[in-house]
Short mmCIF file of C-alpha atoms in Angstrom, two decimals:
data_model
loop_
_atom_site.label_atom_id
_atom_site.label_comp_id
_atom_site.label_asym_id
_atom_site.label_seq_id
_atom_site.Cartn_x
_atom_site.Cartn_y
_atom_site.Cartn_z
CA MET A 1 -22.40 24.11 -11.54
CA ARG A 2 -23.74 20.84 -12.97
CA ASP A 3 -21.00 20.94 -15.62
CA ARG A 4 -18.23 21.42 -12.57
CA ILE A 5 -19.58 18.14 -11.02
CA THR A 6 -19.63 16.31 -14.13
CA SER A 7 -16.07 17.49 -14.86
CA SER A 8 -15.19 16.33 -11.33
CA GLY A 9 -16.80 13.09 -11.56
CA LEU A 10 -15.04 12.32 -14.65
CA ALA A 11 -11.59 13.07 -13.62
CA THR A 12 -12.14 10.85 -10.44
CA ALA A 13 -13.39 7.95 -12.83
CA PHE A 14 -10.56 8.53 -15.00
CA THR A 15 -8.00 8.60 -12.05
CA ASN A 16 -9.61 5.32 -10.43
CA LEU A 17 -9.66 3.73 -14.10
CA SER A 18 -5.91 4.73 -14.81
CA LEU A 19 -4.88 3.06 -11.19
CA ALA A 20 -6.79 0.06 -11.75
CA VAL A 21 -4.79 -0.45 -15.33
CA LEU A 22 -1.71 0.35 -13.79
CA TYR A 23 -2.07 -2.41 -11.01
CA ALA A 24 -3.48 -4.59 -13.47
CA ALA A 25 -0.45 -4.57 -15.35
CA PHE A 26 1.67 -5.31 -12.15
CA ALA A 27 -0.37 -7.91 -11.43
CA LEU A 28 0.17 -9.59 -15.27
CA SER A 29 3.81 -8.99 -15.03
CA HIS A 30 4.06 -10.88 -11.85
CA LEU A 31 1.90 -13.64 -13.17
CA GLN A 32 4.30 -13.88 -15.86
CA GLU A 33 7.29 -14.05 -13.64
CA PHE A 34 5.49 -16.67 -11.84
CA ARG A 35 4.75 -19.01 -14.84
CA SER A 36 8.72 -18.71 -15.57
CA GLN A 37 9.88 -19.28 -11.79
CA PRO A 38 6.91 -20.44 -9.56
CA ARG A 39 7.14 -18.97 -5.93
CA ALA A 40 4.42 -18.53 -3.52
CA SER A 41 5.52 -14.87 -2.82
CA VAL A 42 5.09 -13.87 -6.49
CA LEU A 43 1.46 -15.57 -6.59
CA LEU A 44 0.30 -13.64 -3.43
CA PHE A 45 1.67 -10.26 -5.38
CA VAL A 46 -0.44 -11.26 -8.20
CA LEU A 47 -3.67 -11.63 -5.65
CA LEU A 48 -2.34 -8.48 -3.87
CA GLU A 49 -2.25 -6.28 -7.22
CA THR A 50 -5.40 -7.67 -8.64
CA LEU A 51 -7.35 -6.58 -5.59
CA PHE A 52 -5.56 -3.26 -5.68
CA ALA A 53 -7.22 -2.94 -9.47
CA LEU A 54 -10.53 -3.88 -8.40
CA PHE A 55 -10.69 -1.72 -5.71
CA PHE A 56 -9.51 1.14 -7.13
CA VAL A 57 -12.72 0.84 -9.40
CA ALA A 58 -14.88 0.39 -6.83
CA ARG A 59 -13.48 2.98 -4.13
CA ARG A 60 -15.88 5.26 -2.28
CA GLN A 61 -15.44 9.02 -2.98
CA ALA A 62 -13.64 10.97 -0.15
CA SER A 63 -14.94 13.08 2.25
CA ALA A 64 -11.82 14.72 3.24
CA SER A 65 -8.53 14.69 1.55
CA SER A 66 -4.92 16.19 1.16
CA THR A 67 -3.40 17.02 -1.82
CA SER A 68 -0.55 19.00 -0.46
CA LEU A 69 3.30 18.58 -1.96
CA THR A 70 4.33 16.74 1.06
CA ALA A 71 1.27 14.30 0.49
CA TRP A 72 2.04 13.93 -2.96
CA ALA A 73 5.78 13.59 -2.55
CA SER A 74 5.54 10.65 0.10
CA THR A 75 2.65 9.15 -1.95
CA LEU A 76 4.73 8.91 -4.83
CA ALA A 77 8.17 7.81 -3.14
CA GLY A 78 5.98 5.16 -1.00
CA THR A 79 4.04 3.70 -3.78
CA PHE A 80 6.90 3.41 -6.57
CA LEU A 81 10.54 3.72 -5.05
CA PRO A 82 9.91 0.14 -4.46
CA LEU A 83 10.06 -0.50 -8.06
CA LEU A 84 13.56 0.34 -8.24
CA LEU A 85 14.49 -2.58 -6.21
CA ARG A 86 16.77 -4.84 -7.86
CA PRO A 87 18.20 -8.53 -7.56
CA ALA A 88 21.55 -8.86 -6.33
CA PRO A 89 24.28 -9.92 -8.78
CA GLY A 90 24.32 -13.88 -8.47
CA ALA A 91 21.79 -13.84 -5.92
CA GLU A 92 20.07 -17.25 -5.10
CA ASP A 93 16.47 -17.17 -2.86
CA VAL A 94 17.03 -17.84 0.51
CA LEU A 95 13.98 -19.63 2.30
CA VAL A 96 13.57 -17.31 5.22
CA GLY A 97 13.51 -14.37 2.70
CA GLN A 98 10.65 -16.21 0.62
CA ILE A 99 8.83 -17.22 3.82
CA VAL A 100 8.99 -13.46 4.98
CA GLN A 101 8.21 -12.14 1.46
CA ALA A 102 5.08 -14.28 1.39
CA ALA A 103 4.12 -13.10 4.86
CA GLY A 104 4.41 -9.59 4.10
CA THR A 105 2.42 -9.83 0.97
CA ALA A 106 -0.52 -12.04 2.68
CA LEU A 107 -0.51 -9.23 5.33
CA GLY A 108 -1.00 -6.77 2.41
CA VAL A 109 -3.69 -8.99 0.70
CA SER A 110 -5.63 -8.83 4.60
CA GLY A 111 -5.01 -5.06 4.71
CA VAL A 112 -6.74 -4.38 1.01
CA LEU A 113 -9.61 -6.87 2.09
CA SER A 114 -10.22 -5.33 5.40
CA LEU A 115 -9.76 -1.83 3.66
CA ASN A 116 -12.05 -2.67 0.69
CA ARG A 117 -13.86 0.30 -1.01
CA SER A 118 -11.87 2.75 1.15
CA LEU A 119 -8.49 2.12 -0.58
CA GLY A 120 -6.53 5.40 -1.78
CA LEU A 121 -3.03 6.58 -2.38
CA LEU A 122 -3.11 10.20 -1.25
CA PRO A 123 -4.27 11.18 2.20
CA ALA A 124 -8.04 10.97 2.17
CA ASN A 125 -11.02 9.80 4.72
CA ARG A 126 -13.04 7.54 2.73
CA GLY A 127 -14.67 6.03 5.87
CA VAL A 128 -12.60 4.79 8.68
CA ARG A 129 -12.01 0.92 9.03
CA SER A 130 -10.86 -0.80 12.07
CA GLY A 131 -11.65 -4.46 11.41
CA GLY A 132 -9.37 -7.25 10.24
CA ALA A 133 -5.89 -6.27 9.59
CA TYR A 134 -6.75 -2.76 11.35
CA ARG A 135 -7.19 -4.19 14.60
CA LEU A 136 -3.22 -5.02 14.80
CA VAL A 137 -1.83 -1.58 13.65
CA ARG A 138 -3.35 1.52 12.16
CA HIS A 139 -1.69 1.08 8.97
CA PRO A 140 -1.25 -2.97 8.08
CA LEU A 141 -0.68 -2.26 4.48
CA TYR A 142 2.59 0.04 4.84
CA ALA A 143 3.43 -2.49 7.64
CA SER A 144 2.99 -5.40 4.90
CA TYR A 145 5.58 -3.22 2.74
CA VAL A 146 8.15 -3.33 5.61
CA VAL A 147 7.84 -7.17 6.31
CA THR A 148 8.21 -7.58 2.14
CA HIS A 149 10.99 -5.56 1.92
CA ALA A 150 12.71 -7.13 4.66
CA GLY A 151 12.24 -10.69 3.02
CA TYR A 152 13.47 -9.29 -0.17
CA LEU A 153 16.69 -7.71 1.09
CA THR A 154 17.36 -11.32 2.95
CA SER A 155 18.14 -12.44 -0.96
CA ASN A 156 18.91 -9.21 -2.46
CA PHE A 157 21.18 -7.57 0.18
CA THR A 158 22.83 -4.73 -1.45
CA ALA A 159 23.72 -1.06 -0.59
CA TRP A 160 21.31 0.18 -3.49
CA ASN A 161 18.49 -2.03 -2.26
CA VAL A 162 19.13 -1.17 1.21
CA GLY A 163 18.81 2.36 0.59
CA ILE A 164 15.87 2.16 -1.71
CA ALA A 165 14.06 0.22 1.25
CA LEU A 166 14.69 2.74 4.05
CA THR A 167 14.32 5.65 1.69
CA ALA A 168 10.65 4.01 1.06
CA LEU A 169 9.76 3.53 4.82
CA ALA A 170 10.56 7.16 5.38
CA ALA A 171 8.06 8.32 3.12
CA GLN A 172 5.59 5.99 4.57
CA VAL A 173 6.23 7.35 7.69
CA VAL A 174 5.59 11.02 6.57
CA ARG A 175 2.48 9.14 4.62
CA ILE A 176 1.23 7.87 7.94
CA ALA A 177 1.51 11.48 9.54
CA GLY A 178 -0.27 13.21 6.91
CA GLU A 179 -3.06 10.50 6.61
CA GLU A 180 -3.54 10.57 10.44
CA ALA A 181 -3.77 14.34 10.27
CA VAL A 182 -6.73 14.27 7.83
CA LEU A 183 -8.68 11.15 9.37
CA SER A 184 -8.20 12.82 13.30
CA ARG A 185 -10.64 15.37 12.01
CA ASP A 186 -13.16 12.59 12.38
CA PRO A 187 -14.04 11.22 15.83
CA GLU A 188 -14.66 7.81 15.19
CA TYR A 189 -11.22 7.68 13.95
CA VAL A 190 -10.15 9.01 17.11
CA ALA A 191 -11.53 6.34 19.01
CA TYR A 192 -10.08 3.98 16.84
CA LYS A 193 -6.48 5.36 17.51
CA ALA A 194 -7.16 5.08 21.20
CA ARG A 195 -8.36 1.46 20.95
CA THR A 196 -5.42 0.66 18.55
CA ARG A 197 -1.78 1.94 19.94
CA TRP A 198 0.38 1.20 16.96
CA ARG A 199 0.66 2.54 13.68
CA LEU A 200 3.32 0.49 11.55
CA LEU A 201 4.96 -2.22 13.85
CA PRO A 202 3.54 -3.45 17.39
CA PHE A 203 5.81 -2.33 19.95
CA VAL A 204 7.88 -0.55 17.73
CA TYR A 205 5.93 2.16 16.17
#
């Protein structure tokens, strides 16, 4: 039994460290991009991904979780599909697009700070968070992705990018359903849902 617990703990530590390294690599790549082309939205990406790396190392153990095929598929699609977004040929940064991207990324930073050590990828309960950005919507991190992608599309509007953004959005909606199915077993989350009506975007969903 002790060996099983030890193995589980090592596996969790390895997973957390791997995710931290992955997001640290994302942060480094965006920092290099910022050095060559300074933009506020890129610098905010560096901060966001650095926070992801830090909190993945320190995150809480889940008290309940889902590892179904649907959970895995929606998590992988929602998290990594946006990496397939590509600059449009001859695209130039549109000011309003940069402002929207910066606003979306700032919301993401606020969401990560609010989530803190309850950060995760797969649907799980690592403690119900209801303060900060979670007063606005129940899934502010996913909301930040929607806003950021909208800003990106403003400067890079192609059929490919629209398809990627819409597919990622569909994955996030499935992901939300999976997360809320797990979290709704907790009376504290049920009470939070009653107080905070909107899941993703106020007055929309």
